[in-house]
Short mmCIF file of C-alpha atoms in Angstrom, two decimals:
data_model
loop_
_atom_site.label_atom_id
_atom_site.label_comp_id
_atom_site.label_asym_id
_atom_site.label_seq_id
_atom_site.Cartn_x
_atom_site.Cartn_y
_atom_site.Cartn_z
CA UNK A 1 40.65 15.62 45.10
CA UNK A 2 42.01 15.55 41.53
CA UNK A 3 41.62 18.56 39.27
CA UNK A 4 41.08 17.75 35.58
CA UNK A 5 41.76 20.37 32.92
CA UNK A 6 38.80 21.14 30.69
CA UNK A 7 40.75 21.73 27.48
CA UNK A 8 41.84 18.06 26.97
CA UNK A 9 38.35 16.87 27.81
CA UNK A 10 36.76 19.21 25.27
CA UNK A 11 39.34 18.19 22.66
CA UNK A 12 38.50 14.52 23.27
CA UNK A 13 34.78 15.24 22.94
CA UNK A 14 35.31 17.01 19.60
CA UNK A 15 37.40 14.13 18.28
CA UNK A 16 34.79 11.60 19.43
CA UNK A 17 31.98 13.57 17.86
CA UNK A 18 33.65 13.75 14.44
CA UNK A 19 35.06 10.20 14.51
CA UNK A 20 32.01 8.81 12.73
CA UNK A 21 32.55 11.13 9.75
CA UNK A 22 35.33 10.37 7.30
CA UNK A 23 35.80 13.52 5.23
CA UNK A 24 37.59 11.70 2.46
CA UNK A 25 34.82 9.13 2.16
CA UNK A 26 32.17 11.87 2.26
CA UNK A 27 33.90 13.79 -0.53
CA UNK A 28 34.18 10.63 -2.62
CA UNK A 29 30.49 9.89 -2.16
CA UNK A 30 29.55 13.43 -3.13
CA UNK A 31 31.75 13.22 -6.22
CA UNK A 32 30.21 9.92 -7.31
CA UNK A 33 26.66 11.21 -6.79
CA UNK A 34 27.26 14.47 -8.68
CA UNK A 35 29.11 12.71 -11.50
CA UNK A 36 26.34 10.10 -11.85
CA UNK A 37 23.68 12.82 -11.99
CA UNK A 38 25.59 14.70 -14.69
CA UNK A 39 26.08 11.54 -16.75
CA UNK A 40 22.41 10.60 -16.51
CA UNK A 41 21.40 14.17 -17.39
CA UNK A 42 23.65 14.07 -20.47
CA UNK A 43 22.19 10.72 -21.55
CA UNK A 44 18.60 11.93 -21.10
CA UNK A 45 19.04 15.51 -22.27
CA UNK A 46 16.29 15.25 -24.89
CA UNK A 47 13.82 13.90 -22.35
CA UNK A 48 14.79 16.58 -19.82
CA UNK A 49 14.43 19.26 -22.48
CA UNK A 50 10.94 17.98 -23.31
CA UNK A 51 9.99 18.03 -19.62
CA UNK A 52 11.44 21.41 -18.64
CA UNK A 53 10.99 23.26 -21.93
CA UNK A 54 8.50 21.68 -24.35
CA UNK A 55 8.07 23.03 -27.85
CA UNK A 56 4.44 23.99 -27.23
CA UNK A 57 3.92 25.08 -23.60
CA UNK A 58 0.27 24.79 -22.61
CA UNK A 59 0.21 25.19 -18.83
CA UNK A 60 -2.33 27.77 -17.72
CA UNK A 61 -1.98 30.10 -14.77
CA UNK A 62 -4.18 27.98 -12.51
CA UNK A 63 -2.34 24.87 -13.67
CA UNK A 64 0.99 26.47 -12.76
CA UNK A 65 -0.31 27.27 -9.27
CA UNK A 66 -1.65 23.71 -8.94
CA UNK A 67 1.69 22.20 -9.94
CA UNK A 68 3.45 24.50 -7.48
CA UNK A 69 1.17 23.26 -4.68
CA UNK A 70 1.75 19.61 -5.66
CA UNK A 71 5.53 20.03 -5.82
CA UNK A 72 5.62 21.87 -2.48
CA UNK A 73 3.50 19.19 -0.80
CA UNK A 74 5.57 16.33 -2.21
CA UNK A 75 8.84 18.02 -1.24
CA UNK A 76 7.64 18.62 2.31
CA UNK A 77 6.37 15.04 2.61
CA UNK A 78 9.72 13.70 1.38
CA UNK A 79 11.61 15.83 3.89
CA UNK A 80 9.36 14.63 6.68
CA UNK A 81 9.91 11.00 5.75
CA UNK A 82 13.68 11.37 5.63
CA UNK A 83 14.04 13.58 8.69
CA UNK A 84 15.28 16.12 7.76
CA UNK A 85 17.32 16.07 10.98
CA UNK A 86 19.06 12.71 11.01
CA UNK A 87 22.40 10.99 11.55
CA UNK A 88 23.97 7.78 10.37
CA UNK A 89 22.99 4.61 12.18
CA UNK A 90 26.36 4.18 13.94
CA UNK A 91 26.19 7.77 15.15
CA UNK A 92 22.62 7.24 16.30
CA UNK A 93 23.59 4.22 18.37
CA UNK A 94 26.80 5.60 19.94
CA UNK A 95 26.77 9.42 19.81
CA UNK A 96 23.14 10.46 20.08
CA UNK A 97 23.08 10.02 23.86
CA UNK A 98 26.79 10.74 24.38
CA UNK A 99 28.04 14.00 25.96
CA UNK A 100 28.69 15.69 22.63
CA UNK A 101 27.30 18.84 21.06
CA UNK A 102 24.00 17.93 19.43
CA UNK A 103 24.23 21.06 17.30
CA UNK A 104 27.48 19.92 15.70
CA UNK A 105 26.18 16.37 15.45
CA UNK A 106 22.89 17.22 13.72
CA UNK A 107 23.62 20.40 11.77
CA UNK A 108 25.37 18.65 8.80
CA UNK A 109 22.24 16.64 8.03
CA UNK A 110 20.07 19.76 8.21
CA UNK A 111 22.47 21.62 5.91
CA UNK A 112 22.42 18.79 3.32
CA UNK A 113 18.62 18.59 3.47
CA UNK A 114 18.34 22.35 3.04
CA UNK A 115 20.63 22.38 -0.01
CA UNK A 116 18.73 19.46 -1.53
CA UNK A 117 15.39 21.17 -0.91
CA UNK A 118 16.68 24.37 -2.50
CA UNK A 119 17.81 22.50 -5.62
CA UNK A 120 14.50 20.63 -5.81
CA UNK A 121 12.53 23.87 -5.45
CA UNK A 122 14.59 25.55 -8.18
CA UNK A 123 14.09 22.57 -10.52
CA UNK A 124 10.32 22.59 -9.88
CA UNK A 125 10.12 26.34 -10.55
CA UNK A 126 12.17 25.94 -13.74
CA UNK A 127 9.88 23.15 -14.96
CA UNK A 128 6.73 25.15 -14.23
CA UNK A 129 8.10 28.23 -16.00
CA UNK A 130 9.17 26.16 -19.00
CA UNK A 131 5.72 24.60 -19.39
CA UNK A 132 3.72 27.76 -18.79
CA UNK A 133 1.97 29.27 -21.78
CA UNK A 134 2.89 32.79 -20.66
CA UNK A 135 6.44 33.92 -19.99
CA UNK A 136 7.49 34.60 -16.40
CA UNK A 137 10.55 36.12 -14.81
CA UNK A 138 13.59 33.86 -14.49
CA UNK A 139 13.99 35.22 -10.95
CA UNK A 140 11.14 32.90 -9.99
CA UNK A 141 13.67 30.04 -10.12
CA UNK A 142 15.49 31.67 -7.21
CA UNK A 143 12.12 32.12 -5.52
CA UNK A 144 11.52 28.39 -5.85
CA UNK A 145 14.91 27.68 -4.27
CA UNK A 146 14.13 29.99 -1.34
CA UNK A 147 10.75 28.33 -0.85
CA UNK A 148 12.54 24.97 -0.78
CA UNK A 149 14.73 26.26 2.05
CA UNK A 150 11.62 27.43 3.92
CA UNK A 151 10.06 23.99 3.50
CA UNK A 152 13.21 22.34 4.89
CA UNK A 153 13.13 24.68 7.91
CA UNK A 154 9.43 23.96 8.42
CA UNK A 155 10.06 20.20 8.23
CA UNK A 156 12.83 20.49 10.84
CA UNK A 157 10.53 22.46 13.13
CA UNK A 158 7.73 19.92 12.65
CA UNK A 159 10.10 17.08 13.48
CA UNK A 160 10.78 18.61 16.90
CA UNK A 161 7.10 19.24 17.70
CA UNK A 162 4.63 16.37 17.51
CA UNK A 163 1.43 18.42 17.46
CA UNK A 164 2.79 20.81 14.84
CA UNK A 165 3.96 17.87 12.72
CA UNK A 166 0.44 16.48 12.47
CA UNK A 167 -0.93 19.84 11.35
CA UNK A 168 1.90 20.33 8.84
CA UNK A 169 1.47 16.83 7.38
CA UNK A 170 -2.25 17.44 6.99
CA UNK A 171 -1.61 20.75 5.21
CA UNK A 172 0.84 19.04 2.85
CA UNK A 173 -1.70 16.32 2.00
CA UNK A 174 -4.41 18.92 1.39
CA UNK A 175 -2.07 20.88 -0.90
CA UNK A 176 -1.28 17.77 -2.93
CA UNK A 177 -4.93 16.76 -3.16
CA UNK A 178 -6.10 20.26 -4.10
CA UNK A 179 -3.40 20.66 -6.75
CA UNK A 180 -4.14 17.29 -8.34
CA UNK A 181 -7.88 17.97 -8.26
CA UNK A 182 -7.34 21.26 -10.11
CA UNK A 183 -5.14 19.62 -12.74
CA UNK A 184 -7.59 16.78 -13.27
CA UNK A 185 -10.49 19.21 -13.52
CA UNK A 186 -8.65 21.18 -16.20
CA UNK A 187 -7.98 18.02 -18.18
CA UNK A 188 -11.67 17.12 -17.90
CA UNK A 189 -12.66 20.44 -19.51
CA UNK A 190 -13.16 22.80 -16.59
CA UNK A 191 -11.92 26.32 -17.29
CA UNK A 192 -11.16 28.12 -14.03
CA UNK A 193 -10.78 31.85 -13.70
CA UNK A 194 -7.36 32.74 -15.05
CA UNK A 195 -5.00 34.57 -12.66
CA UNK A 196 -3.73 38.00 -13.56
CA UNK A 197 -0.49 36.65 -15.09
CA UNK A 198 3.03 36.34 -13.74
CA UNK A 199 4.17 39.13 -11.42
CA UNK A 200 6.71 41.52 -12.95
CA UNK A 201 10.39 41.45 -12.06
CA UNK A 202 10.11 44.63 -9.98
CA UNK A 203 7.82 42.70 -7.65
CA UNK A 204 9.54 39.32 -7.78
CA UNK A 205 13.03 40.56 -6.90
CA UNK A 206 12.15 42.36 -3.62
CA UNK A 207 9.80 39.53 -2.63
CA UNK A 208 12.52 36.95 -3.27
CA UNK A 209 14.99 39.00 -1.23
CA UNK A 210 12.55 39.26 1.66
CA UNK A 211 11.88 35.51 1.55
CA UNK A 212 15.63 34.87 1.48
CA UNK A 213 16.09 36.91 4.64
CA UNK A 214 13.25 35.01 6.33
CA UNK A 215 14.71 31.69 5.16
CA UNK A 216 18.18 32.57 6.49
CA UNK A 217 16.74 33.61 9.84
CA UNK A 218 14.63 30.46 9.98
CA UNK A 219 17.63 28.26 9.20
CA UNK A 220 19.66 29.87 12.00
CA UNK A 221 16.79 29.36 14.43
CA UNK A 222 16.44 25.74 13.29
CA UNK A 223 20.16 25.16 13.93
CA UNK A 224 19.84 26.73 17.37
CA UNK A 225 16.85 24.52 18.23
CA UNK A 226 18.38 21.24 17.02
CA UNK A 227 18.87 20.08 20.60
CA UNK A 228 15.08 20.06 21.06
CA UNK A 229 14.55 17.35 18.47
CA UNK A 230 13.45 14.17 20.31
CA UNK A 231 15.74 11.17 20.12
CA UNK A 232 12.99 8.86 18.91
CA UNK A 233 12.32 11.11 15.91
CA UNK A 234 16.01 11.14 15.02
CA UNK A 235 16.23 7.37 15.40
CA UNK A 236 13.22 6.88 13.10
CA UNK A 237 14.73 9.12 10.44
CA UNK A 238 18.10 7.35 10.80
CA UNK A 239 16.41 3.98 10.28
CA UNK A 240 14.54 5.30 7.25
CA UNK A 241 17.63 6.77 5.59
CA UNK A 242 19.70 3.68 6.40
CA UNK A 243 17.08 1.28 5.09
CA UNK A 244 16.70 3.33 1.92
CA UNK A 245 20.46 3.25 1.41
CA UNK A 246 20.52 -0.51 1.97
CA UNK A 247 17.70 -1.00 -0.54
CA UNK A 248 19.51 1.03 -3.19
CA UNK A 249 22.96 -0.44 -2.54
CA UNK A 250 21.74 -4.03 -2.34
CA UNK A 251 19.03 -3.62 -5.01
CA UNK A 252 16.57 -5.05 -2.49
CA UNK A 253 13.31 -3.02 -2.43
CA UNK A 254 11.73 -5.44 0.04
CA UNK A 255 13.80 -3.86 2.85
CA UNK A 256 12.04 -0.53 2.38
CA UNK A 257 8.62 -2.14 1.87
CA UNK A 258 8.94 -4.17 5.07
CA UNK A 259 10.00 -1.09 7.03
CA UNK A 260 7.04 0.94 5.79
CA UNK A 261 4.68 -1.93 6.54
CA UNK A 262 5.97 -2.37 10.09
CA UNK A 263 5.92 1.37 10.76
CA UNK A 264 2.32 1.66 9.53
CA UNK A 265 1.04 -1.08 11.82
CA UNK A 266 3.16 0.11 14.76
CA UNK A 267 1.20 3.37 14.86
CA UNK A 268 -2.20 1.70 14.66
CA UNK A 269 -4.45 0.78 17.55
CA UNK A 270 -5.95 -2.58 16.67
CA UNK A 271 -8.55 -4.70 18.37
CA UNK A 272 -9.75 -8.22 17.74
CA UNK A 273 -12.43 -8.53 15.09
CA UNK A 274 -14.10 -11.82 14.13
CA UNK A 275 -13.69 -12.85 10.53
CA UNK A 276 -16.79 -13.34 8.36
CA UNK A 277 -17.67 -17.02 8.51
CA UNK A 278 -19.27 -17.09 5.07
CA UNK A 279 -15.96 -16.32 3.36
CA UNK A 280 -12.83 -18.47 3.14
CA UNK A 281 -10.48 -17.64 6.04
CA UNK A 282 -7.68 -16.07 4.00
CA UNK A 283 -10.11 -14.06 1.89
CA UNK A 284 -11.78 -12.82 5.05
CA UNK A 285 -8.37 -11.86 6.45
CA UNK A 286 -7.56 -9.87 3.31
CA UNK A 287 -10.92 -8.14 3.53
CA UNK A 288 -10.23 -7.18 7.14
CA UNK A 289 -6.77 -5.96 6.13
CA UNK A 290 -8.29 -3.75 3.45
CA UNK A 291 -10.78 -2.31 5.95
CA UNK A 292 -7.87 -1.37 8.23
CA UNK A 293 -6.06 0.42 5.41
CA UNK A 294 -8.69 3.03 4.65
CA UNK A 295 -6.15 5.86 3.96
CA UNK A 296 -4.45 3.81 1.27
CA UNK A 297 -7.79 2.92 -0.28
CA UNK A 298 -8.76 6.60 -0.36
CA UNK A 299 -5.50 7.48 -2.10
CA UNK A 300 -6.12 4.64 -4.56
CA UNK A 301 -9.57 6.05 -5.31
CA UNK A 302 -8.08 9.50 -5.88
CA UNK A 303 -5.37 7.99 -8.08
CA UNK A 304 -7.97 6.79 -10.60
CA UNK A 305 -8.00 10.36 -11.93
CA UNK A 306 -4.23 10.51 -12.47
CA UNK A 307 -4.32 8.88 -15.96
CA UNK A 308 -6.30 11.94 -17.04
CA UNK A 309 -3.16 14.02 -16.48
CA UNK A 310 -1.39 11.85 -19.06
CA UNK A 311 -4.09 12.12 -21.70
CA UNK A 312 -1.81 14.38 -23.73
CA UNK A 313 1.26 12.17 -23.21
CA UNK A 314 2.37 9.42 -25.62
CA UNK A 315 -0.19 6.58 -25.74
CA UNK A 316 2.31 3.98 -24.54
CA UNK A 317 2.91 6.00 -21.38
CA UNK A 318 -0.82 6.16 -20.70
CA UNK A 319 -1.15 2.40 -21.22
CA UNK A 320 1.77 1.68 -18.91
CA UNK A 321 0.31 3.95 -16.23
CA UNK A 322 -3.01 2.10 -16.34
CA UNK A 323 -1.35 -1.29 -15.97
CA UNK A 324 1.06 -0.22 -13.20
CA UNK A 325 -1.75 1.57 -11.34
CA UNK A 326 -3.82 -1.60 -11.41
CA UNK A 327 -0.93 -3.56 -9.88
CA UNK A 328 -0.39 -0.96 -7.15
CA UNK A 329 -4.08 -0.98 -6.25
CA UNK A 330 -4.03 -4.79 -6.04
CA UNK A 331 -0.96 -4.73 -3.77
CA UNK A 332 -2.97 -3.22 -0.91
CA UNK A 333 -3.43 -6.60 0.79
CA UNK A 334 -0.59 -8.72 -0.62
CA UNK A 335 1.67 -8.23 2.41
CA UNK A 336 -0.04 -11.26 3.95
CA UNK A 337 1.11 -13.35 0.98
CA UNK A 338 4.70 -12.30 1.66
CA UNK A 339 4.28 -13.45 5.27
CA UNK A 340 2.83 -16.78 4.16
CA UNK A 341 5.72 -17.29 1.72
CA UNK A 342 8.40 -16.72 4.36
CA UNK A 343 6.65 -18.49 7.24
CA UNK A 344 3.65 -20.64 6.26
CA UNK A 345 2.70 -21.48 9.85
CA UNK A 346 -0.80 -20.04 9.38
CA UNK A 347 -1.39 -22.26 6.37
CA UNK A 348 -0.33 -25.34 8.32
CA UNK A 349 -2.65 -24.46 11.20
CA UNK A 350 -5.57 -24.03 8.80
CA UNK A 351 -4.67 -27.15 6.83
CA UNK A 352 -4.52 -25.26 3.53
CA UNK A 353 -2.37 -26.25 0.59
CA UNK A 354 -0.53 -23.69 -1.50
CA UNK A 355 -3.10 -23.90 -4.30
CA UNK A 356 -6.10 -23.30 -2.04
CA UNK A 357 -4.23 -20.52 -0.25
CA UNK A 358 -3.37 -18.69 -3.46
CA UNK A 359 -6.92 -18.95 -4.77
CA UNK A 360 -8.25 -17.51 -1.50
CA UNK A 361 -5.65 -14.73 -1.56
CA UNK A 362 -6.58 -13.79 -5.14
CA UNK A 363 -10.12 -12.49 -4.66
CA UNK A 364 -9.58 -9.24 -2.74
CA UNK A 365 -6.60 -8.00 -4.84
CA UNK A 366 -8.51 -8.93 -8.00
CA UNK A 367 -11.54 -6.95 -6.82
CA UNK A 368 -9.41 -3.91 -5.94
CA UNK A 369 -7.55 -4.03 -9.25
CA UNK A 370 -10.75 -4.49 -11.25
CA UNK A 371 -12.49 -1.55 -9.60
CA UNK A 372 -9.45 0.70 -10.07
CA UNK A 373 -8.92 -0.20 -13.73
CA UNK A 374 -12.63 0.04 -14.57
CA UNK A 375 -13.03 3.47 -12.96
CA UNK A 376 -9.83 4.81 -14.55
CA UNK A 377 -10.81 3.59 -18.02
CA UNK A 378 -14.33 4.90 -17.53
CA UNK A 379 -13.10 8.39 -16.65
CA UNK A 380 -10.77 8.42 -19.64
CA UNK A 381 -13.62 7.32 -21.89
CA UNK A 382 -16.03 9.95 -20.53
CA UNK A 383 -13.54 12.76 -21.15
CA UNK A 384 -12.82 11.61 -24.69
CA UNK A 385 -9.16 10.80 -24.02
CA UNK A 386 -9.42 7.30 -25.55
CA UNK A 387 -10.14 6.08 -29.08
CA UNK A 388 -13.74 5.17 -29.96
CA UNK A 389 -15.33 2.17 -28.31
CA UNK A 390 -16.25 0.84 -24.89
CA UNK A 391 -13.00 0.67 -22.92
CA UNK A 392 -14.26 0.31 -19.36
CA UNK A 393 -15.13 -3.44 -19.64
CA UNK A 394 -11.43 -4.13 -20.14
CA UNK A 395 -11.03 -3.44 -16.43
CA UNK A 396 -12.62 -6.85 -15.83
CA UNK A 397 -9.54 -8.39 -17.44
CA UNK A 398 -6.86 -5.97 -16.20
CA UNK A 399 -7.92 -6.40 -12.56
CA UNK A 400 -7.13 -10.15 -12.24
CA UNK A 401 -3.92 -9.67 -14.27
CA UNK A 402 -2.75 -6.94 -11.89
CA UNK A 403 -3.72 -9.08 -8.90
CA UNK A 404 -1.76 -12.13 -10.03
CA UNK A 405 1.23 -9.91 -10.84
CA UNK A 406 1.07 -8.47 -7.32
CA UNK A 407 0.83 -11.98 -5.83
CA UNK A 408 3.86 -13.16 -7.80
CA UNK A 409 5.88 -10.15 -6.63
CA UNK A 410 4.89 -10.88 -3.02
CA UNK A 411 5.96 -14.52 -3.35
CA UNK A 412 9.35 -13.64 -4.81
CA UNK A 413 11.01 -13.08 -1.43
CA UNK A 414 14.51 -11.66 -1.03
CA UNK A 415 17.02 -11.14 -3.82
CA UNK A 416 19.08 -14.25 -4.59
CA UNK A 417 22.68 -13.09 -4.65
CA UNK A 418 23.99 -16.65 -5.14
CA UNK A 419 23.15 -16.66 -8.85
CA UNK A 420 26.01 -16.35 -11.32
CA UNK A 421 26.49 -12.84 -12.77
CA UNK A 422 26.41 -12.18 -16.50
CA UNK A 423 29.61 -10.78 -18.04
CA UNK A 424 29.06 -7.81 -20.36
CA UNK A 425 31.48 -5.40 -22.10
CA UNK A 426 30.65 -2.83 -19.39
CA UNK A 427 31.29 -5.25 -16.50
CA UNK A 428 29.50 -8.03 -14.68
CA UNK A 429 25.74 -7.78 -14.36
CA UNK A 430 24.13 -9.31 -11.22
CA UNK A 431 21.42 -11.78 -12.10
CA UNK A 432 19.54 -11.97 -8.80
CA UNK A 433 18.43 -8.30 -8.56
CA UNK A 434 17.30 -8.31 -12.20
CA UNK A 435 15.17 -11.42 -11.78
CA UNK A 436 13.70 -10.06 -8.55
CA UNK A 437 12.92 -6.70 -10.16
CA UNK A 438 10.96 -8.38 -12.97
CA UNK A 439 9.07 -10.74 -10.64
CA UNK A 440 5.44 -9.95 -11.28
CA UNK A 441 6.10 -7.58 -14.16
CA UNK A 442 6.55 -10.53 -16.49
CA UNK A 443 2.91 -11.49 -15.98
CA UNK A 444 1.86 -8.07 -17.26
CA UNK A 445 2.49 -9.49 -20.73
CA UNK A 446 -1.02 -10.87 -20.37
CA UNK A 447 -2.28 -7.28 -20.77
CA UNK A 448 -0.37 -6.83 -24.04
CA UNK A 449 -3.51 -6.67 -26.26
CA UNK A 450 -4.87 -3.70 -24.32
CA UNK A 451 -1.47 -1.99 -24.23
CA UNK A 452 -1.03 -2.42 -28.00
CA UNK A 453 -4.54 -1.15 -28.69
CA UNK A 454 -3.97 1.96 -26.58
CA UNK A 455 -0.49 2.57 -27.99
CA UNK A 456 -1.71 2.36 -31.60
CA UNK A 457 -4.94 4.33 -30.94
CA UNK A 458 -7.03 1.38 -32.16
CA UNK A 459 -10.73 1.37 -31.27
CA UNK A 460 -12.08 -0.93 -28.59
CA UNK A 461 -13.93 -3.71 -30.35
CA UNK A 462 -15.84 -6.70 -29.07
CA UNK A 463 -13.15 -9.06 -30.37
CA UNK A 464 -10.50 -7.16 -28.39
CA UNK A 465 -12.60 -7.44 -25.24
CA UNK A 466 -13.22 -11.18 -25.67
CA UNK A 467 -9.59 -11.90 -26.50
CA UNK A 468 -8.24 -9.85 -23.58
CA UNK A 469 -10.65 -11.35 -21.05
CA UNK A 470 -9.96 -14.88 -22.26
CA UNK A 471 -6.19 -14.39 -22.29
CA UNK A 472 -6.19 -12.78 -18.86
CA UNK A 473 -8.31 -15.41 -17.14
CA UNK A 474 -6.44 -18.24 -18.85
CA UNK A 475 -3.10 -16.77 -17.74
CA UNK A 476 -4.30 -16.36 -14.15
CA UNK A 477 -5.56 -19.95 -14.04
CA UNK A 478 -2.33 -21.27 -15.56
CA UNK A 479 -0.15 -19.39 -13.08
CA UNK A 480 -2.10 -20.53 -10.04
CA UNK A 481 -2.18 -24.10 -11.33
CA UNK A 482 1.43 -24.60 -12.39
CA UNK A 483 3.14 -22.69 -9.56
CA UNK A 484 1.21 -24.32 -6.71
CA UNK A 485 0.54 -27.85 -5.57
CA UNK A 486 -2.56 -29.58 -4.16
CA UNK A 487 -0.48 -31.34 -1.51
CA UNK A 488 2.22 -28.77 -0.63
CA UNK A 489 2.04 -25.88 1.82
CA UNK A 490 5.08 -23.74 0.94
CA UNK A 491 4.43 -20.82 -1.40
CA UNK A 492 7.95 -19.65 -2.22
CA UNK A 493 9.56 -22.86 -3.51
CA UNK A 494 7.93 -22.93 -6.95
CA UNK A 495 6.95 -19.27 -7.42
#
């Protein structure tokens, strides 16, 4: 029998555990990130000043509470999507099931997430205080940071407990929905009962100290319970963080979109459903796909009220929000177009050419975009946020334009890195990511008459409506005619 000393074994385990972390590389990455943030903040200091401290603050007490609920819900949802307990993909593959200390393996990610949540909470509190009509204590910024730490601890606890995670996610969604509903109602003219004002500093300071003690205790308990986090949850968060990093580094947003699409359908229980025989097959498939994405449709319906929040913003921002929102609503069912572009086996089995396929794929996105744009313009018109005239009929033109832009973006495929870069005084500029980023957005030029009319506060006239509808429908017909073929199946070759 051979006796092995424990000290060399433990030393080997510690070296193996930390082998996947290069401290020099980590410090370099942190330096680059912080330096980039500071440079961007210096370049956009006027915009940041207008966001965090406008000249005429007009946020009411109920609006401040609503924005606090929205920011808290969004921060918690972001933490839940990214982990917060995660590791790098190499560490997940080789060290997650190895005989190493899970606390030392997972605690760095929790610490980084906690610091990031604290900074985000402080920034949100600073923005709310700067936009509030009444003056509050600056200590509330520290309160926001402490609440960010509590949200990070709650997200880590929810990650380790499946039943608690469902309840916490539901609470976050309700907070976001309630906050947005309050803000939209205020923009529409509703005057809620005003709260009693900001709490004084003699109340805020002890409360912040108590919350800080609770947050510190919660963080220590979260570190102690890191070993209880299931491996599958850590692997999912590692895949999410890794895919997000790949998308940013490679300027390839399709990586992240494909991952979200696969993850959504992986958690769905599907059963065979016959397609309506009265509709074309691809249109019927899109209709079935929309029926199986009810949560996204509900969020799209709720998002029709978001342009009301920008009624006091510059007109060009409101116009851009309407156009981009129409495209996002139309993209609900365009994932099937991406599949057809990469592997047109379904089109070959059905005997459909690229032109017939694109026309059949157009109807459902066009209907979704038209309904979204019409409702959004109608709400803006009812609340008096638009210049005189009937604006809601322009949704009949914006819907097909948003649909064809979404179809073009789905047909674009992966970024072409084989294109020659463009040399500039600041260095070489990659051509492939730029062209891929503008795929689909270039067709939004068809909505230029509406954007110009909104940006210049011009009234909606009958000539504007006729010109916009004619230009939109002509552009849609030209795109589907000149980028498809009556005797070719492939969608991606001439998109």
